[in-house]
Coordinates of C-alpha atoms in Angstrom, one line a residue:
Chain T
X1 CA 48.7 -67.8 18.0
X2 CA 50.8 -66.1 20.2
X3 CA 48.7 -65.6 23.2
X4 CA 48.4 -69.5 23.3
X5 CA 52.3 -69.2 24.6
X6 CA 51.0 -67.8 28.2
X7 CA 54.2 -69.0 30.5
X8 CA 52.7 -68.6 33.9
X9 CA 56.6 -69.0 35.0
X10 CA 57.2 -66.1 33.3
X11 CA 57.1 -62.7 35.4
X12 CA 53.3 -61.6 35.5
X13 CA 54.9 -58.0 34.1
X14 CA 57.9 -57.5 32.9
X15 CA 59.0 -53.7 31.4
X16 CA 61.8 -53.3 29.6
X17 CA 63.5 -49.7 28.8
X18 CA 59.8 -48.5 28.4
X19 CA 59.5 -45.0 26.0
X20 CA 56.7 -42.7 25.8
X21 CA 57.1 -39.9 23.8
X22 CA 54.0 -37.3 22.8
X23 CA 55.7 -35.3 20.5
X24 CA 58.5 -33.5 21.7
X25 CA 57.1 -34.4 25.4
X26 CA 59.0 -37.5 26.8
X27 CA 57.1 -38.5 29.4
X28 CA 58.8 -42.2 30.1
X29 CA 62.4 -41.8 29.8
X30 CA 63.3 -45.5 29.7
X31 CA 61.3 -47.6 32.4
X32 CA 62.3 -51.4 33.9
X33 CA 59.9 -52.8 35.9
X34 CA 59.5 -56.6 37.1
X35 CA 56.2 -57.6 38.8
X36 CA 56.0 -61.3 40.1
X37 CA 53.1 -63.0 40.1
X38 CA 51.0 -62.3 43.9
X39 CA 53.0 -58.7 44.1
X40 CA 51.4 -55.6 44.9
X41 CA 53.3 -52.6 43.7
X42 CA 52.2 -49.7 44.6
X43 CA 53.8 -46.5 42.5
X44 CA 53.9 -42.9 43.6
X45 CA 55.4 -39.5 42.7
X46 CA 54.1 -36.3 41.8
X47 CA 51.8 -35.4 38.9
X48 CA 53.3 -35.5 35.4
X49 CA 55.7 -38.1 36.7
X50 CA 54.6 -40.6 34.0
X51 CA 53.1 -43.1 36.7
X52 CA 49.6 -42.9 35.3
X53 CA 51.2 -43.4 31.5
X54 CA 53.6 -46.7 33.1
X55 CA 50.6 -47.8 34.1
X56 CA 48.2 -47.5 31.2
X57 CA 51.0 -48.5 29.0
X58 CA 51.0 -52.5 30.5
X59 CA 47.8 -52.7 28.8
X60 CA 48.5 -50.9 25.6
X61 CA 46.3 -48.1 26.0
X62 CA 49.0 -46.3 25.3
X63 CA 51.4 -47.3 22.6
X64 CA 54.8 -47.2 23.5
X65 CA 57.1 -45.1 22.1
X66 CA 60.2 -47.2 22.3
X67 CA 60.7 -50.6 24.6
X68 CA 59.3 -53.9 25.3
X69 CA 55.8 -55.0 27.5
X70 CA 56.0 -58.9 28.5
X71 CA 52.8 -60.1 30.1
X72 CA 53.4 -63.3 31.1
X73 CA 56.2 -63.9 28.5
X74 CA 54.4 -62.5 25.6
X75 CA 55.4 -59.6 24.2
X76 CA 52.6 -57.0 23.6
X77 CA 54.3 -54.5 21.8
X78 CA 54.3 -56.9 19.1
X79 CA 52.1 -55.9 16.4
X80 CA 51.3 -59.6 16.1
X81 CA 50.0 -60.2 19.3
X82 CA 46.0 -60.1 19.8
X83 CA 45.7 -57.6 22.4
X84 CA 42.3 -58.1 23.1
X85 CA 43.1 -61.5 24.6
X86 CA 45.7 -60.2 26.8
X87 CA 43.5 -57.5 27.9
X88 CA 41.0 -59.5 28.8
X89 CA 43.7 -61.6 31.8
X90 CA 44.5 -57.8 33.3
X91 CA 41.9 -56.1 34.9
X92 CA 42.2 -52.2 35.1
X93 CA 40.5 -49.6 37.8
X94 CA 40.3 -46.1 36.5
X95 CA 40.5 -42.9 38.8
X96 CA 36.7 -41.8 37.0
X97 CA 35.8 -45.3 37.5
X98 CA 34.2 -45.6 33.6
X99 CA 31.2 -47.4 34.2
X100 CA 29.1 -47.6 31.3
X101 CA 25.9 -45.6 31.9
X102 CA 23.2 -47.0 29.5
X103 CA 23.4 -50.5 31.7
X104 CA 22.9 -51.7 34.6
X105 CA 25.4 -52.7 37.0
X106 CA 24.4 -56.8 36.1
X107 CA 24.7 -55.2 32.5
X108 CA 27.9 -53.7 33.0
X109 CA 29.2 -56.7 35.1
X110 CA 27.8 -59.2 32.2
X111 CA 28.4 -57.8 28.7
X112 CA 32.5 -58.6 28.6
X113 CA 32.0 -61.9 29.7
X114 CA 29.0 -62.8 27.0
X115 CA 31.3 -60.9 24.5
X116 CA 35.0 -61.7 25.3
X117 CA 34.3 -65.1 27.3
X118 CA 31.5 -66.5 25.6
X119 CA 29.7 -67.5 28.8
X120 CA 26.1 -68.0 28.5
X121 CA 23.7 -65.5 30.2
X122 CA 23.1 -67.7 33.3
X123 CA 26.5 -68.3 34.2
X124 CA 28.0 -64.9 33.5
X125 CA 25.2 -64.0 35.5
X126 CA 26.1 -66.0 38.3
X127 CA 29.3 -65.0 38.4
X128 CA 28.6 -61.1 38.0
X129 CA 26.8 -61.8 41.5
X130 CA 29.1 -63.3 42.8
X131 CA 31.8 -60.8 41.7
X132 CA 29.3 -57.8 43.7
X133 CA 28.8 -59.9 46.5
X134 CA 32.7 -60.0 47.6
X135 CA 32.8 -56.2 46.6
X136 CA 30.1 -55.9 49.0
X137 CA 27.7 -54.5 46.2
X138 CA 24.9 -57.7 45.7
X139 CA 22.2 -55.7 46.6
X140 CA 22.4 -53.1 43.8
X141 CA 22.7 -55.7 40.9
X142 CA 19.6 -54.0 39.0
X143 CA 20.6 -50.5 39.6
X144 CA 22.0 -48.0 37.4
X145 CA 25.2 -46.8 38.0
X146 CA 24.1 -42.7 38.0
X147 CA 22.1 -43.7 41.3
X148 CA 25.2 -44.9 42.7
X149 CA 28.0 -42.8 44.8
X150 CA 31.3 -42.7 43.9
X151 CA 32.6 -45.4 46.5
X152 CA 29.8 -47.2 45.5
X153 CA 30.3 -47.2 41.7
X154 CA 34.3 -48.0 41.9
X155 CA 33.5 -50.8 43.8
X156 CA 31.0 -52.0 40.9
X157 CA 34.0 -50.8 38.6
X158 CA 36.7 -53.6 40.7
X159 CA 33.7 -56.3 40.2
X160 CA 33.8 -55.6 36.5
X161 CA 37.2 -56.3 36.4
X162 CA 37.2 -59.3 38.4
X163 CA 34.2 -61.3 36.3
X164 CA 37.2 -61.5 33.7
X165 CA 38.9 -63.8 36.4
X166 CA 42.0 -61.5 35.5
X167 CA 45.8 -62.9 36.8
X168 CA 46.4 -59.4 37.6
X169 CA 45.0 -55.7 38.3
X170 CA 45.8 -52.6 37.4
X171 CA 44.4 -49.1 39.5
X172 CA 45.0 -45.9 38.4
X173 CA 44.4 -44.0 41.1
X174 CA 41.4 -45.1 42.1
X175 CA 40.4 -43.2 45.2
X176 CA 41.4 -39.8 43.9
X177 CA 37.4 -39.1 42.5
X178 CA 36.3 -39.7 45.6
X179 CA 34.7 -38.2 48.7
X180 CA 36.9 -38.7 51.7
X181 CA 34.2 -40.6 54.1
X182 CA 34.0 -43.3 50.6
X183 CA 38.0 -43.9 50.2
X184 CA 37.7 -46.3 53.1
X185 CA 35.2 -48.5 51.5
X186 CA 37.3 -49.1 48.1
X187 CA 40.7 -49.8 49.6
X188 CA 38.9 -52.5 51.9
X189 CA 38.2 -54.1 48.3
X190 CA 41.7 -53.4 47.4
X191 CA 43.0 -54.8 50.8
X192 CA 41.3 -57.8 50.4
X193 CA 41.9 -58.8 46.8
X194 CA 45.9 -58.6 47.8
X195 CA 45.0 -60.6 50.5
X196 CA 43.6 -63.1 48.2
X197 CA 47.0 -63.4 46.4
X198 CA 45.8 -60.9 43.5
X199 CA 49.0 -59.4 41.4
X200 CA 48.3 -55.7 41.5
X201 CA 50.2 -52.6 40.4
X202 CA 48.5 -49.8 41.5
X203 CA 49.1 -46.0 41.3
X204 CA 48.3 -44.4 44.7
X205 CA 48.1 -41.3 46.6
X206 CA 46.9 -43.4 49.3
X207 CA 50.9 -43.7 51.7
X208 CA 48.8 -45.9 54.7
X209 CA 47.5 -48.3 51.8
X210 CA 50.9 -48.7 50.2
X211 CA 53.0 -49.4 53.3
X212 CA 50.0 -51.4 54.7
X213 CA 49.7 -53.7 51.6
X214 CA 52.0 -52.9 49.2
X215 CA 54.7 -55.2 49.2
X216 CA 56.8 -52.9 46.7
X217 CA 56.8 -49.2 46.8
X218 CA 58.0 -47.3 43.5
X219 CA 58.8 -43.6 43.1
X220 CA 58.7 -41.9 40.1
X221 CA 59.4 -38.4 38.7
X222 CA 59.9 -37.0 35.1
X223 CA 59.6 -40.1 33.4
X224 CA 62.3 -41.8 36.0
X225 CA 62.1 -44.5 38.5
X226 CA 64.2 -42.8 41.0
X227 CA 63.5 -45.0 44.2
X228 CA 62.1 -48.7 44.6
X229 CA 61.8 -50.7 47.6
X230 CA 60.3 -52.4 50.8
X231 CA 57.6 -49.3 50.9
X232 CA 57.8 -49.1 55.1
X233 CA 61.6 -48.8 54.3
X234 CA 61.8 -46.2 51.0
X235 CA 58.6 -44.3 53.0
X236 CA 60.6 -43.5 56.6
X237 CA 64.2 -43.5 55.2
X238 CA 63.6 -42.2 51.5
X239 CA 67.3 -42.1 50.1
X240 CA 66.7 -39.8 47.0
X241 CA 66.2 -36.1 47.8
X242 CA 63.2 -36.0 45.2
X243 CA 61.9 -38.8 47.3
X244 CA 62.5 -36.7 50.5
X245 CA 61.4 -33.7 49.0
X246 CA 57.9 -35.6 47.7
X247 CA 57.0 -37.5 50.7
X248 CA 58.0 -34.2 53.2
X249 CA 54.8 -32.7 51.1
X250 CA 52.3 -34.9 51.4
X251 CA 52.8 -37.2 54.6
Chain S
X1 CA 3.2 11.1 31.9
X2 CA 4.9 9.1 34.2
X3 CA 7.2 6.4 32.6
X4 CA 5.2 3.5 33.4
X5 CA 2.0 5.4 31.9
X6 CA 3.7 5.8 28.9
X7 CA 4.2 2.5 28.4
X8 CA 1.3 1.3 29.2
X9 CA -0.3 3.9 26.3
X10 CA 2.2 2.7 24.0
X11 CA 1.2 -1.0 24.2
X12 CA -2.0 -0.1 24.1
X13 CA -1.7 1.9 20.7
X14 CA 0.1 -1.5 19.7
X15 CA -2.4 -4.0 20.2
X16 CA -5.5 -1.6 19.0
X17 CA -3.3 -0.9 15.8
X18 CA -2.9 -5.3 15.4
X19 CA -6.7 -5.6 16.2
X20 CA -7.8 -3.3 13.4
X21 CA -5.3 -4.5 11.0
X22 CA -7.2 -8.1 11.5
X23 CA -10.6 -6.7 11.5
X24 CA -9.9 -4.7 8.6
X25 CA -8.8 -8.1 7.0
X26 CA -11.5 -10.4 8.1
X27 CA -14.0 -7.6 6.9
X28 CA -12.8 -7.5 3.6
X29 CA -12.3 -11.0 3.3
X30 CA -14.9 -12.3 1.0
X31 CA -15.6 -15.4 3.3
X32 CA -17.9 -17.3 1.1
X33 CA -15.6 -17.8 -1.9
X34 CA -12.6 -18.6 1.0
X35 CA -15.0 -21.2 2.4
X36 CA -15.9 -22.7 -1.0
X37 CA -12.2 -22.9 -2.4
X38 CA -10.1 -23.3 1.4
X39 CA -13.0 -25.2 3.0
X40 CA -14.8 -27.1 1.1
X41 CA -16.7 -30.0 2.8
X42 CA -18.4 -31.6 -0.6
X43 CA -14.5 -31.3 -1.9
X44 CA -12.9 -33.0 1.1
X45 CA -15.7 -35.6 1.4
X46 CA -14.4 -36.7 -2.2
X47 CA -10.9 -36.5 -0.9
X48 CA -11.2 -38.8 1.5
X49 CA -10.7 -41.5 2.6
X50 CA -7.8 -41.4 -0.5
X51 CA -5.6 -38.4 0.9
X52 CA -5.1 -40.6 4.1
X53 CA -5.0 -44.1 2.9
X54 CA -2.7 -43.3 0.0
X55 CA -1.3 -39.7 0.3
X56 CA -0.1 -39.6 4.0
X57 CA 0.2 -43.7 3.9
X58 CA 2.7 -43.2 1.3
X59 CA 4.5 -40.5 2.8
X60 CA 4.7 -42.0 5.9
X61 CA 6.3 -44.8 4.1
X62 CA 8.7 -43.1 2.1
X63 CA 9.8 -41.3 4.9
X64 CA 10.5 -44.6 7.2
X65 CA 12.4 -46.0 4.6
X66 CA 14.9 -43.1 3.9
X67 CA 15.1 -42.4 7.4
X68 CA 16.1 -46.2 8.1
X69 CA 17.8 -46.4 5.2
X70 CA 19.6 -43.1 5.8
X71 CA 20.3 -43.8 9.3
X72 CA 22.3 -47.3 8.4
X73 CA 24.6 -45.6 5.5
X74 CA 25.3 -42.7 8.0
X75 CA 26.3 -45.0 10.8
X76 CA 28.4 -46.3 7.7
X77 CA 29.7 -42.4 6.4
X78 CA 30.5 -41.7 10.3
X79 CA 32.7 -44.6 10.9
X80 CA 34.6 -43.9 7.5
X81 CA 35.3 -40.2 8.6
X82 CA 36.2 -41.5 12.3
X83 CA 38.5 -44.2 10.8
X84 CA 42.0 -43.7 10.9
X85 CA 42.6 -45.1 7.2
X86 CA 42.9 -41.2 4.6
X87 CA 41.0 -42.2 1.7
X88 CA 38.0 -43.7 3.9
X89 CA 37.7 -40.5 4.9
X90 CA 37.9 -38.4 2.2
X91 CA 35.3 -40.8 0.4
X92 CA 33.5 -40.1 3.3
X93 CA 33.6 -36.4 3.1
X94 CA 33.0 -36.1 -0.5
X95 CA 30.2 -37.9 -0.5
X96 CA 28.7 -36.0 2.7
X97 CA 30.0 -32.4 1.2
X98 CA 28.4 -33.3 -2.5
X99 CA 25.0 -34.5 -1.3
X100 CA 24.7 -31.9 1.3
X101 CA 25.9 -29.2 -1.0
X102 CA 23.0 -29.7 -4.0
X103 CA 18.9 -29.4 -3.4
X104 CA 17.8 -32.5 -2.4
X105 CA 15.5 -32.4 -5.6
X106 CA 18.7 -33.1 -8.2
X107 CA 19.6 -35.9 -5.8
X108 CA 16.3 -37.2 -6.5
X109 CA 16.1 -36.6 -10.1
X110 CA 19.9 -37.6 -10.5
X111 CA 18.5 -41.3 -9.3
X112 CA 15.1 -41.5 -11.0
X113 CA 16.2 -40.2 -14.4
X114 CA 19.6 -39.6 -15.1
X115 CA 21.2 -42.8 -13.2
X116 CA 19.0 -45.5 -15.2
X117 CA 20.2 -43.8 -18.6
X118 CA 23.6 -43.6 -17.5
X119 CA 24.0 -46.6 -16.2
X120 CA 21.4 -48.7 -17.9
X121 CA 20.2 -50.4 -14.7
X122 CA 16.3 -50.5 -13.6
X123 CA 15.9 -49.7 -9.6
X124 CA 13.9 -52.3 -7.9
X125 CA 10.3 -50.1 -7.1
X126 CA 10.3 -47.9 -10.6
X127 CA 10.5 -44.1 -10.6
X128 CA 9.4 -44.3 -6.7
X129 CA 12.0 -46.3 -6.3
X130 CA 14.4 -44.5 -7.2
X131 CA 13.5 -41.7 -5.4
X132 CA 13.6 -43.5 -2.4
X133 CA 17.3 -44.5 -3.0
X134 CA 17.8 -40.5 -3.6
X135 CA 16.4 -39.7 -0.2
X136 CA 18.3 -42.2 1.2
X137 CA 21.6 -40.6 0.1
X138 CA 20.6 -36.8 0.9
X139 CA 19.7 -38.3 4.8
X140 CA 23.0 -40.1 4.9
X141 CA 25.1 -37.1 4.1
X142 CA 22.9 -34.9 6.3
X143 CA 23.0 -37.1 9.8
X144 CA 26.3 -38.8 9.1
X145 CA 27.7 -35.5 10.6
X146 CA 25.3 -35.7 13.4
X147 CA 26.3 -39.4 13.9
X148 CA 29.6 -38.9 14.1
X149 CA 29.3 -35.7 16.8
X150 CA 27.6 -38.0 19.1
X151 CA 30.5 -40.6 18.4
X152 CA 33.0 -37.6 19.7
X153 CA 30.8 -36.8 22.6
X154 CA 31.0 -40.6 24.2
X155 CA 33.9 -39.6 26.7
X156 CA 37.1 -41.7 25.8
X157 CA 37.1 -43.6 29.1
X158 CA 34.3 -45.4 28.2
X159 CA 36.3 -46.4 24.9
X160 CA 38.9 -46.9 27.1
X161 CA 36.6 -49.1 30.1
X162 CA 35.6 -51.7 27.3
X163 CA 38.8 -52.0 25.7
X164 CA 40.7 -52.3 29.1
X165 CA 38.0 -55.6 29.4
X166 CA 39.0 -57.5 26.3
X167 CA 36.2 -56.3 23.9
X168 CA 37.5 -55.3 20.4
X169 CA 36.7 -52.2 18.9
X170 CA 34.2 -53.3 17.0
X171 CA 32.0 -54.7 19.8
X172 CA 33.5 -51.9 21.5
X173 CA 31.0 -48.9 19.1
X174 CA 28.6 -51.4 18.9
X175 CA 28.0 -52.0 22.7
X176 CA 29.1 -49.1 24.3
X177 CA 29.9 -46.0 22.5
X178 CA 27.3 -46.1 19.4
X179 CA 24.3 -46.9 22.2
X180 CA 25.2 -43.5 24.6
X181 CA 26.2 -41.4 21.2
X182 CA 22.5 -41.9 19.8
X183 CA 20.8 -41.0 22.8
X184 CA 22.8 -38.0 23.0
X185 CA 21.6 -37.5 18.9
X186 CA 17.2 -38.8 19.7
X187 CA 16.7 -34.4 18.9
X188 CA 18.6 -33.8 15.9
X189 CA 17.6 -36.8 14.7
X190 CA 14.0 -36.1 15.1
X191 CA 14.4 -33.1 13.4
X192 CA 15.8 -35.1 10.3
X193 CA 12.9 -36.9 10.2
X194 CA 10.1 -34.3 10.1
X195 CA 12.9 -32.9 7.3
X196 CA 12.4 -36.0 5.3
X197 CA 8.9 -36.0 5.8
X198 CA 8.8 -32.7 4.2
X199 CA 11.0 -33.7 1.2
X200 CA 9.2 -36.4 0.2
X201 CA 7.3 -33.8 -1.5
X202 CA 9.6 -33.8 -4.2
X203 CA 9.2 -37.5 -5.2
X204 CA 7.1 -35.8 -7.9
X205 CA 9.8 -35.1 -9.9
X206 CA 10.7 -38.9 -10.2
X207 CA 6.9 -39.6 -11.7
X208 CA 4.2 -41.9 -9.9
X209 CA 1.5 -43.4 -10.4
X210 CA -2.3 -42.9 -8.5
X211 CA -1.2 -45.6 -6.3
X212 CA 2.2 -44.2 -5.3
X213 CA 1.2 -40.5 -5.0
X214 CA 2.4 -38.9 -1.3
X215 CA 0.6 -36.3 0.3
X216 CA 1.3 -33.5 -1.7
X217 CA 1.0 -34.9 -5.4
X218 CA -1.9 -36.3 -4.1
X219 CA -3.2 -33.0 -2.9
X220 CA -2.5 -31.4 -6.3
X221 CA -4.2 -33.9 -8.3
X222 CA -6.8 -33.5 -6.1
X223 CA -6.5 -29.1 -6.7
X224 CA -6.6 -29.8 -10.8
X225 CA -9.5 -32.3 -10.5
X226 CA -11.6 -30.3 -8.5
X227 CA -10.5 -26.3 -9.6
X228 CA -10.6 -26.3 -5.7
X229 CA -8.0 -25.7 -2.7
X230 CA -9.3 -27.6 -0.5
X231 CA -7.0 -30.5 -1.1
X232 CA -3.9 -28.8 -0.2
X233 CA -5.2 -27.4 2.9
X234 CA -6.5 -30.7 4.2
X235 CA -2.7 -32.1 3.2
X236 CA -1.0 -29.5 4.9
X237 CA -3.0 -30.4 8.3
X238 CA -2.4 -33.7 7.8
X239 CA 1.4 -32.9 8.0
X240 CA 1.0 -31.0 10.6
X241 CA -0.8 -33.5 12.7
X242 CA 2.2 -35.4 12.3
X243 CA 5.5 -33.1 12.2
X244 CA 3.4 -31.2 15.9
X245 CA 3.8 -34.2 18.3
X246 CA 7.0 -35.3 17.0
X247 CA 8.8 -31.6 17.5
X248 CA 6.8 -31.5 20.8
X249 CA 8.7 -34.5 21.3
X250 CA 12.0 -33.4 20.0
X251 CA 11.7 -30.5 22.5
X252 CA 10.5 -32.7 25.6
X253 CA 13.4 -34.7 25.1
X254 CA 16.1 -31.6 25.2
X255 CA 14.0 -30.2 28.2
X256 CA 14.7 -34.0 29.9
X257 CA 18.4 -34.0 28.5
X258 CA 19.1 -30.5 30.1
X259 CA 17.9 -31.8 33.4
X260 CA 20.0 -35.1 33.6
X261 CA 22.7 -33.1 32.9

């Protein structure tokens, strides 16, 4: 099978003249986009820019119109290629965190890994603890996540992710459902999972996280890449007026 | 007259009008014959403990298994119309448009009577049977469409959470949308159920046996045996005494639903 080809050499992303078309709306207008393993890339840009679409696209849930996805030198917008076991190495954040209500948090942390990994109960157990232990979460293994605040439940949400011992993350803006006082808590998570080495691509409102951690910053607007860079660089010198225009709004 | 006096009068004039209606009714009720062909104890002594242990047994019974049996094929009928191959769904809605569009009674008869002449084949458990199977098909079309609203109701991140983890699409509706769309569904679906309990009054048509007689049949053999009412009116409390808790419980559930929400 394809997915057996995994060339860890290979760029952990690599987007080639990406396309997203839905119906006469062309949100990506041709997108190329390299992420080496152990880079965090942080994109911005205004709403309808396409960077929530870029992002969702890298793990097919949404088809691309036109152009190419390599993860890890396989191609997934080959019809061939079993997505489910690419899926399963890229771990993805979502901006309503998506926790699935009917479990618990060990039973949301658990049921991917008895499913997709085929670990038994005890170890997928064990490592769902530990998983909520780094994101500062072991003490609320048994509760459900509608008792849980919003900082509280993305964190849970990043743990999820992370029991599939993924090579990279994806976060769609995952601090914009929250409260202000719980932001901090979720991009210490985020901080310390690029500090670990993580590869992360991660679309962001948050400007002091991406110049802070980021070591890429992107900028995108109607379905462009329009500036890309060292993010302390593109953030106090932007080049493109869009760029200036953007960041003149919300810094 | 002041406003408020009027009204008062007015209710009044109601409720004395209601009392006198029932008076006038209980007066001219002859109660002895009600009691002797409604109420009759020597009647219902002989009726028992039959109308229990077979009649509601075997309504019960019927009921569980077209509900169950129902409930699988609609799971089935919901996924076909969800499905994104065309003539899995039109299959789908035919079959839910032709089975909820004729009384439940021609379903029946269609698989006790005509089916095994048409197609020459005996179904497993006789005439009952075969009525069975037909309740079976009439539940399937009728909560395939409820199935498939509490499908549509899981929000798509969820879909979108378990895919994003590896989990196919299968394990994906069996994991984590089918479990959060019946929960949403527990009401309707209750009310299917005291529906089916109801229809399997018209098992009759299919033909039984003493033995395989629900509540009602066995209520009206009871009627023509004895010349006497009695029968039916201990069968229809015994449906009540099940269909009561269950729509309490139907409506406890909404009330608890509402409140989560």
């Amino acid at each position: 099978m394809s997915t057996d080809l995994i060339n860890l050499s290979a760029p952990a992303i690599d987007i080639q003249g990406l396309v997203k078309h839905y119906g006469d709306n062309e949100v990506l207008k041709g997108i190329d986009l390299t992420v080496t393993a152990g880079e965090v890339v942080c994109v911005i840009g205004p709403s309808g820019s396409g960077k929530s679409t870029l992002l969702r696209s890298v793990n097919m849930l949404e088809d691309p119109t036109d152009g190419k996805i390599v993860i890890e030198g396989i191609d997934i917008t080959d019809p061939d290629v079993d997505i489910d076991r690419v899926r399963a190495r890229i771990g993805m954040v979502f901006q309503s965190f998506n926790l699935f209500p009917h479990m618990s948090v060990l039973g949301n942390l658990t049921i991917a890994q008895r499913q997709v990994k085929k670990r038994g109960k005890t170890e997928a157990e064990k490592v769902a603890k530990e998983m909520l232990e780094r994101v500062g979460m072991g003490h609320k293994a048994d509760a459900y996540p509608s008792h849980l605040s919003g900082g509280q439940q993305q964190r849970v949400a990043i743990a999820r992710a992370l029991c599939m011992n993924p090579d990279m993350m994806l976060f769609d803006e995952p601090t914009s459902a929250l409260d202000p006082e719980l932001v901090g808590e979720v991009l210490q998570v985020m901080r310390s999972l690029a500090d670990e080495g993580m590869t992360m691509l991660v679309v962001t409102h948050e400007m002091g996280f991406a110049r802070e951690v980021g070591s890429r910053l992107i900028f995108m607007d109607g379905g462009h890449i329009l500036e890309h860079g060292d993010p302390r660089e593109v953030l106090s010198n932007p080049q493109h007026p869009r760029t200036q225009d953007f960041l003149s709004r919300v810094l | 007259m002041k406003k408020r006096t009027r009204t008062r009068v007015y209710h009044y004039t109601v409720y004395a009008v209601i009392v006198a209606l029932i008076a006038w009714a209980a007066a001219s009720t002859d109660w002895p014959t009600v009691a002797k062909q409604f109420a009759n104890p020597e009647v219902a002594l002989k009726m028992l403990p039959g109308i229990i242990t077979v009649g509601l047994k075997n309504t019960l019974l019927f009921t569980v298994e077209s509900f169950l049996g129902g409930l699988i094929l609609a799971i089935v009928l919901a996924l076909m119309k969800l499905s994104s191959i065309p003539p899995f769904r039109w299959a789908a809605t035919v079959w839910i448009e032709f089975f909820r569009g004729i009384p439940a009674l021609m379903t029946i008869f269609g698989f006790a009577l005509m089916l095994p002449i048409a197609l020459h084949v005996k179904v497993p458990g006789g005439p009952v049977g075969a009525a069975t199977l037909g309740l079976i098909v009439v539940s399937s079309a009728y909560m395939a469409e409820t199935i498939r609203a509490g499908i549509q109701a899981v929000p798509k991140g969820q879909t979108e959470a378990s895919r994003s983890l590896g989990m196919s699409s299968m394990k994906t509706m069996f994991f984590i949308v089918l479990p959060q769309g019946f929960r949403i569904i527990i009401p309707p679906l209750t009310n299917e159920f005291v529906l089916l309990l109801k229809d399997t009054s018209l098992f009759f048509i299919a033909g039984a046996t003493p033995l395989t007689y629900e509540l009602t049949t066995y209520a009206r053999n009871g009627l023509s045996t004895y010349a006497n009412a009695t029968p039916m009116v201990m069968a229809a409390l015994l449906y009540l005494v099940v269909t009561i808790p269950l729509t309490r419980l139907t409506a406890w559930l909404e009330r608890r639903m509402a409140r989560e929400r």
